[in-house]
mmCIF file of C-alpha atoms in Angstrom:
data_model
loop_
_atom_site.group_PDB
_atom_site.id
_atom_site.type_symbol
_atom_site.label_atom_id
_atom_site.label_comp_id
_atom_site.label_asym_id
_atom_site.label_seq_id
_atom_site.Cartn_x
_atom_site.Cartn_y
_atom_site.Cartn_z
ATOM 1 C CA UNK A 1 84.171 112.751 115.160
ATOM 2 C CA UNK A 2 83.434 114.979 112.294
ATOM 3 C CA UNK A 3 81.406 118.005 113.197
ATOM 4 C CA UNK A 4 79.369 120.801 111.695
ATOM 5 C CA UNK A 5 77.641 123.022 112.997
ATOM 6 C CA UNK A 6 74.399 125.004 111.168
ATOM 7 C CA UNK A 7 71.838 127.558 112.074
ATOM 8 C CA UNK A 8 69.495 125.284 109.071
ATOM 9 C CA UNK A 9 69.953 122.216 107.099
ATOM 10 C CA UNK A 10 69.785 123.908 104.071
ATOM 11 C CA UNK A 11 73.055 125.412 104.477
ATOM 12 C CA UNK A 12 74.279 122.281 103.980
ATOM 13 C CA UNK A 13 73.237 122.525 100.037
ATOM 14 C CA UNK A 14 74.022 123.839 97.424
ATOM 15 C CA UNK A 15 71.350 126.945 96.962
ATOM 16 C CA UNK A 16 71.382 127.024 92.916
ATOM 17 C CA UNK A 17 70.962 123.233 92.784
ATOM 18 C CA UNK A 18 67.465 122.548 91.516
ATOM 19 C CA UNK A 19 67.536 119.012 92.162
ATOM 20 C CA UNK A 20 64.686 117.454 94.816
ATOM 21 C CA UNK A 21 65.954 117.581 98.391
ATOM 22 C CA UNK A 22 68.063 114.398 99.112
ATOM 23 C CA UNK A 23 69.678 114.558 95.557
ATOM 24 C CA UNK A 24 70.519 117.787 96.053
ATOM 25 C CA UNK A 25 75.008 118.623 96.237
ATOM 26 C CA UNK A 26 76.219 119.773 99.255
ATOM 27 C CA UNK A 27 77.188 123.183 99.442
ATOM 28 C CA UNK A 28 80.920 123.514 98.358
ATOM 29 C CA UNK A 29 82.424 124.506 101.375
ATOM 30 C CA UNK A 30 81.097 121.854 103.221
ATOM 31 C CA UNK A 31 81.733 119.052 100.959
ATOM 32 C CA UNK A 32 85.623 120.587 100.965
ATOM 33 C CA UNK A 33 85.291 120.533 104.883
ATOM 34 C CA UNK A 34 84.392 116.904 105.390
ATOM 35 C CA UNK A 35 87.082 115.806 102.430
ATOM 36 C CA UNK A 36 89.794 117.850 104.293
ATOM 37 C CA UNK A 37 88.696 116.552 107.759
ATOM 38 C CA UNK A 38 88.400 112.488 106.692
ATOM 39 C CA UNK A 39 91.975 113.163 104.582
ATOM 40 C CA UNK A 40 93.651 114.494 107.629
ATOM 41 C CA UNK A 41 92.941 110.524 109.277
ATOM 42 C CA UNK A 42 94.081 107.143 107.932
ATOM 43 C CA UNK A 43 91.684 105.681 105.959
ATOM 44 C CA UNK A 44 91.360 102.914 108.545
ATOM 45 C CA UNK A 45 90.685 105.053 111.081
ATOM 46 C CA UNK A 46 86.862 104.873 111.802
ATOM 47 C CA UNK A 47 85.111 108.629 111.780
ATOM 48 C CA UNK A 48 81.454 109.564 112.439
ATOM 49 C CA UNK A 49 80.014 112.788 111.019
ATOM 50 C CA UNK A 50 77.988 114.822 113.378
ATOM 51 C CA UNK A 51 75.574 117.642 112.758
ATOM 52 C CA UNK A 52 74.125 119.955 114.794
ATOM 53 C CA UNK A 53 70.953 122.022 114.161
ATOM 54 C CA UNK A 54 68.725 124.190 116.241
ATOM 55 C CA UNK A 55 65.940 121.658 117.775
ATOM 56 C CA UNK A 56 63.355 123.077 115.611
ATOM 57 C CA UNK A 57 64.098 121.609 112.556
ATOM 58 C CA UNK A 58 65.594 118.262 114.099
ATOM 59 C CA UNK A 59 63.019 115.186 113.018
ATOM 60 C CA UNK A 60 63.378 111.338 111.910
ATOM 61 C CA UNK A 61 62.719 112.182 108.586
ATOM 62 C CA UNK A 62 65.140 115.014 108.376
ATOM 63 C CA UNK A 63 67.732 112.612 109.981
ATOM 64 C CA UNK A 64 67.098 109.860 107.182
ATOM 65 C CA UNK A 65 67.185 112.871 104.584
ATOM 66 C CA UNK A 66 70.345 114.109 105.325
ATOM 67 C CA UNK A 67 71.963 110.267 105.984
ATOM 68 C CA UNK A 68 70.791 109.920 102.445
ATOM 69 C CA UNK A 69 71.525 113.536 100.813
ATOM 70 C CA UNK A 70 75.709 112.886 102.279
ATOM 71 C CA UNK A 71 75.710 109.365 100.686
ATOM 72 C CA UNK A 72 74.259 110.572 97.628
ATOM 73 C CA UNK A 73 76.320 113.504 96.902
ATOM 74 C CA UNK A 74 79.322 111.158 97.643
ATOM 75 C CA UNK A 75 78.493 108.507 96.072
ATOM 76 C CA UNK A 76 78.444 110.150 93.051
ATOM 77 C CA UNK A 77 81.556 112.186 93.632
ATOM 78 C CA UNK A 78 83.044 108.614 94.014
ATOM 79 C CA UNK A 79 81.740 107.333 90.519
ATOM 80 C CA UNK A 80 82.981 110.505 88.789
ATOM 81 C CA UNK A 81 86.729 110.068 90.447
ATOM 82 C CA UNK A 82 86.280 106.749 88.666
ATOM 83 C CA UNK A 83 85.210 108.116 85.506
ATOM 84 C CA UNK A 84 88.209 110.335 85.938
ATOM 85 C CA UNK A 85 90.325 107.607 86.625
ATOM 86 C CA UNK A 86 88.975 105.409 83.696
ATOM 87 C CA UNK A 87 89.800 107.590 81.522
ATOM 88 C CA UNK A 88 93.229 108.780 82.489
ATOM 89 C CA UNK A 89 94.116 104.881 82.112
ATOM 90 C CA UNK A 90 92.528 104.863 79.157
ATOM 91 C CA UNK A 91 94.471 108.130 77.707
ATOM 92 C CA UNK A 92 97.773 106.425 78.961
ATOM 93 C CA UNK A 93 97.428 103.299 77.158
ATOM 94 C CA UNK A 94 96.812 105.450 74.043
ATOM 95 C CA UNK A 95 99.841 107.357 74.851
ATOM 96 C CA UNK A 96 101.688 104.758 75.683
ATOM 97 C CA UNK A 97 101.056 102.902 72.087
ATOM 98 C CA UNK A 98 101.890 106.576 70.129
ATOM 99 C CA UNK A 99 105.124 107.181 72.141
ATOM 100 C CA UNK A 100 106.310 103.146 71.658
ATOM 101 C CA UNK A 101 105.809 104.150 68.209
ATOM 102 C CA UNK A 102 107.249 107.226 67.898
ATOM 103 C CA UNK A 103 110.603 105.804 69.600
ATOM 104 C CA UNK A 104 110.468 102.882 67.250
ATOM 105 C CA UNK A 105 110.798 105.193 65.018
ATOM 106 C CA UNK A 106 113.218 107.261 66.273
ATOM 107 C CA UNK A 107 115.363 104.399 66.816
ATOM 108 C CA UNK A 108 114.529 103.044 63.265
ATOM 109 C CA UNK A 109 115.761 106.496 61.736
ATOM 110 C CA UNK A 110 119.224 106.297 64.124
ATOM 111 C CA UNK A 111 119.975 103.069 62.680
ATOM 112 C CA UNK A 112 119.628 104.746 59.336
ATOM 113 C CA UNK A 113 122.037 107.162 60.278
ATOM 114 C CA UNK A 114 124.639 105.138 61.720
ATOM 115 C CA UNK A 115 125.141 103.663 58.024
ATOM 116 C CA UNK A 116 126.350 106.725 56.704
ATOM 117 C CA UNK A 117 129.556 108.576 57.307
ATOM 118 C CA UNK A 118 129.974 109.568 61.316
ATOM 119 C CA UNK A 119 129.881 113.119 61.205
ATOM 120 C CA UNK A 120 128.976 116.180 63.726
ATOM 121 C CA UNK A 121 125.263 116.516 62.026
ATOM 122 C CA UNK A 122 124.900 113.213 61.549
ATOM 123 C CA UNK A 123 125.520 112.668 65.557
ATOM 124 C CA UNK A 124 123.483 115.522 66.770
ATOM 125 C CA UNK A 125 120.592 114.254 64.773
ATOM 126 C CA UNK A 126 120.727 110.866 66.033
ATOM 127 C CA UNK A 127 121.359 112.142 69.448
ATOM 128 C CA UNK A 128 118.481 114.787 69.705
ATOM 129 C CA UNK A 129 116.078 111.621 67.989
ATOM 130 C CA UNK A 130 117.226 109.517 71.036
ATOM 131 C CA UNK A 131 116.373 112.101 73.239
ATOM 132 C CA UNK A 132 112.882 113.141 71.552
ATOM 133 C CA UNK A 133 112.158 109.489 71.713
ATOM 134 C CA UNK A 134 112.846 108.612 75.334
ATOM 135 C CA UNK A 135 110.876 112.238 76.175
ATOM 136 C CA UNK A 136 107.865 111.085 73.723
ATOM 137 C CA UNK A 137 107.526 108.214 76.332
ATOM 138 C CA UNK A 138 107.257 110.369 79.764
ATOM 139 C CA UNK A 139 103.746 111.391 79.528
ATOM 140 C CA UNK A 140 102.292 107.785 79.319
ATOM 141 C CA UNK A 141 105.235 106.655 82.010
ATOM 142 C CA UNK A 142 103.576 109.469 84.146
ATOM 143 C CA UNK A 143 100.576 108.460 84.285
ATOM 144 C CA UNK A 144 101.518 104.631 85.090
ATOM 145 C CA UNK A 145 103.949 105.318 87.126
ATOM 146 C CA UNK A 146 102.163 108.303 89.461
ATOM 147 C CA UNK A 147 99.496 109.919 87.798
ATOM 148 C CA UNK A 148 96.724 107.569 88.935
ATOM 149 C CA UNK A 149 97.387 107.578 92.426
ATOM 150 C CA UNK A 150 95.734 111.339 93.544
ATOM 151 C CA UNK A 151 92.614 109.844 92.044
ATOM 152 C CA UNK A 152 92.673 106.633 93.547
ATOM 153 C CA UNK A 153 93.005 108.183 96.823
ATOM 154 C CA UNK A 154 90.575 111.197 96.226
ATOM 155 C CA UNK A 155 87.972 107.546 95.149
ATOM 156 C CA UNK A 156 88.845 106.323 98.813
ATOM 157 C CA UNK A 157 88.389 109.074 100.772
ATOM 158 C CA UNK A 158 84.780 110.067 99.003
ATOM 159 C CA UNK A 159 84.368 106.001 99.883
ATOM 160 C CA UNK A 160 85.278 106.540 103.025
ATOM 161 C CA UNK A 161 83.103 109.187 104.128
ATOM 162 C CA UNK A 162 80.048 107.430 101.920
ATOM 163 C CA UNK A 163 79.943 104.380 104.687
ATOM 164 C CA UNK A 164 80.504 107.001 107.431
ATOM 165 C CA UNK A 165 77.923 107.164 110.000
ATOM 166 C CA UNK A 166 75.919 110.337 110.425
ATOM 167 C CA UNK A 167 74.302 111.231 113.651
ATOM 168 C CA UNK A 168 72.178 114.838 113.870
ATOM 169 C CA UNK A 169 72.343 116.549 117.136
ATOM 170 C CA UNK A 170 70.359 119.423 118.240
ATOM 171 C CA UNK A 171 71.979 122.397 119.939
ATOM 172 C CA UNK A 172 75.453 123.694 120.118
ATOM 173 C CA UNK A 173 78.776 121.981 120.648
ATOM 174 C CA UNK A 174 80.654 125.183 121.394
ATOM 175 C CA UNK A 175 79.518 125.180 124.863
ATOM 176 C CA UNK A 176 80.670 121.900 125.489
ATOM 177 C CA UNK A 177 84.700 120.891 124.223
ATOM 178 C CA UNK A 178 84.511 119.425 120.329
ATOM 179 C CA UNK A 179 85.834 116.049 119.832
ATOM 180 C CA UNK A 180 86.731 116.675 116.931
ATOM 181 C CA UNK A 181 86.547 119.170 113.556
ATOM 182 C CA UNK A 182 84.092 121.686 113.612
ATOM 183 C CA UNK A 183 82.527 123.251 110.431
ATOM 184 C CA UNK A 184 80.746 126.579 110.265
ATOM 185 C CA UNK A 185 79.253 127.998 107.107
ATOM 186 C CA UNK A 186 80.455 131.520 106.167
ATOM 187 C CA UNK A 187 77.870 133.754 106.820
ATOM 188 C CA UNK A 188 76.716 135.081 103.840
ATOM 189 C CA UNK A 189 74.873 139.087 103.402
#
């Protein structure tokens, strides 16, 4: 069990956002608090997100509103990790094409080399093209090899927390011993 707990559901947005209610983001510190919290658990692990507000403001409608404002606002941090993640595959393919090049070329210009007479400068320039050549091929090898994965698992978490339940309570669970995380906004003068 996830929980936060708020003096008003608005200080679950984000303030400057102009966007109607349940498209509105979540404030940043919150969204940061529920990503921390669900990363802390395997992914398998089932979690429920519970928020508490005073019993004035608690309704059905604010209950479906705020169900829908969290899957929203995740939802779409989801499709941009994807976007991200698109992309970076998409920029490492390119890479990978230039820097298969490049070394082709390096190699080519080695094999020139080697036909003329061994010497020191001859060596050291076929030895510093190896090396250029093998380097030009790290960045794409990066990304294929490890880059991907912080956004792949950044697109599961915001997943995970999308298909999480969310249940509002009314009240305060200090008085009672949390389950779980606890959130409180940063009071703000």
């Amino acid at each position: 069990m996830i929980e936060l707990e708020l003096k008003s559901f608005l200080q679950l947005f984000d303030s400057f956002d102009p966007a109607p209610f349940h498209e509105k983001e979540l404030n940043l510190d919150a969204e940061e608090y529920l990503y921390n919290a669900v990363d802390e658990f395997p992914l398998k692990k089932p979690l429920e997100i519970m928020i508490y507000l005073p019993s004035t403001e608690v309704n059905a409608q604010l209950e479906i509103d705020l169900k829908e404002a969290i899957k929203n606002h995740f939802s779409y941090k989801k499709l941009l990790a994807e976007i991200e993640l698109k992309r970076l595959l998409h920029q490492g393919r390119k890479n990978f094409i230039i820097a298969l090049i490049f070394l082709f070329l390096c190699l080519l210009v080695i094999r020139l080399l080697s036909a003329f007479e061994e010497s020191l400068v001859n060596t050291l320039f076929s030895e510093g093209l190896l090396i250029i050549g093998w380097v030009a091929m790290w960045e794409p090898v990066h990304i294929f090899l490890y880059g991907w994965w912080p956004i792949v698992h950044r697109r599961n978490i915001y997943e995970k927390i999308v298909h999480m339940d969310v249940y509002i309570g009314t009240g305060s669970p200090t008085k009672e011993m949390a389950r779980g995380y606890r959130f409180t906004p940063k009071r703000r003068f």
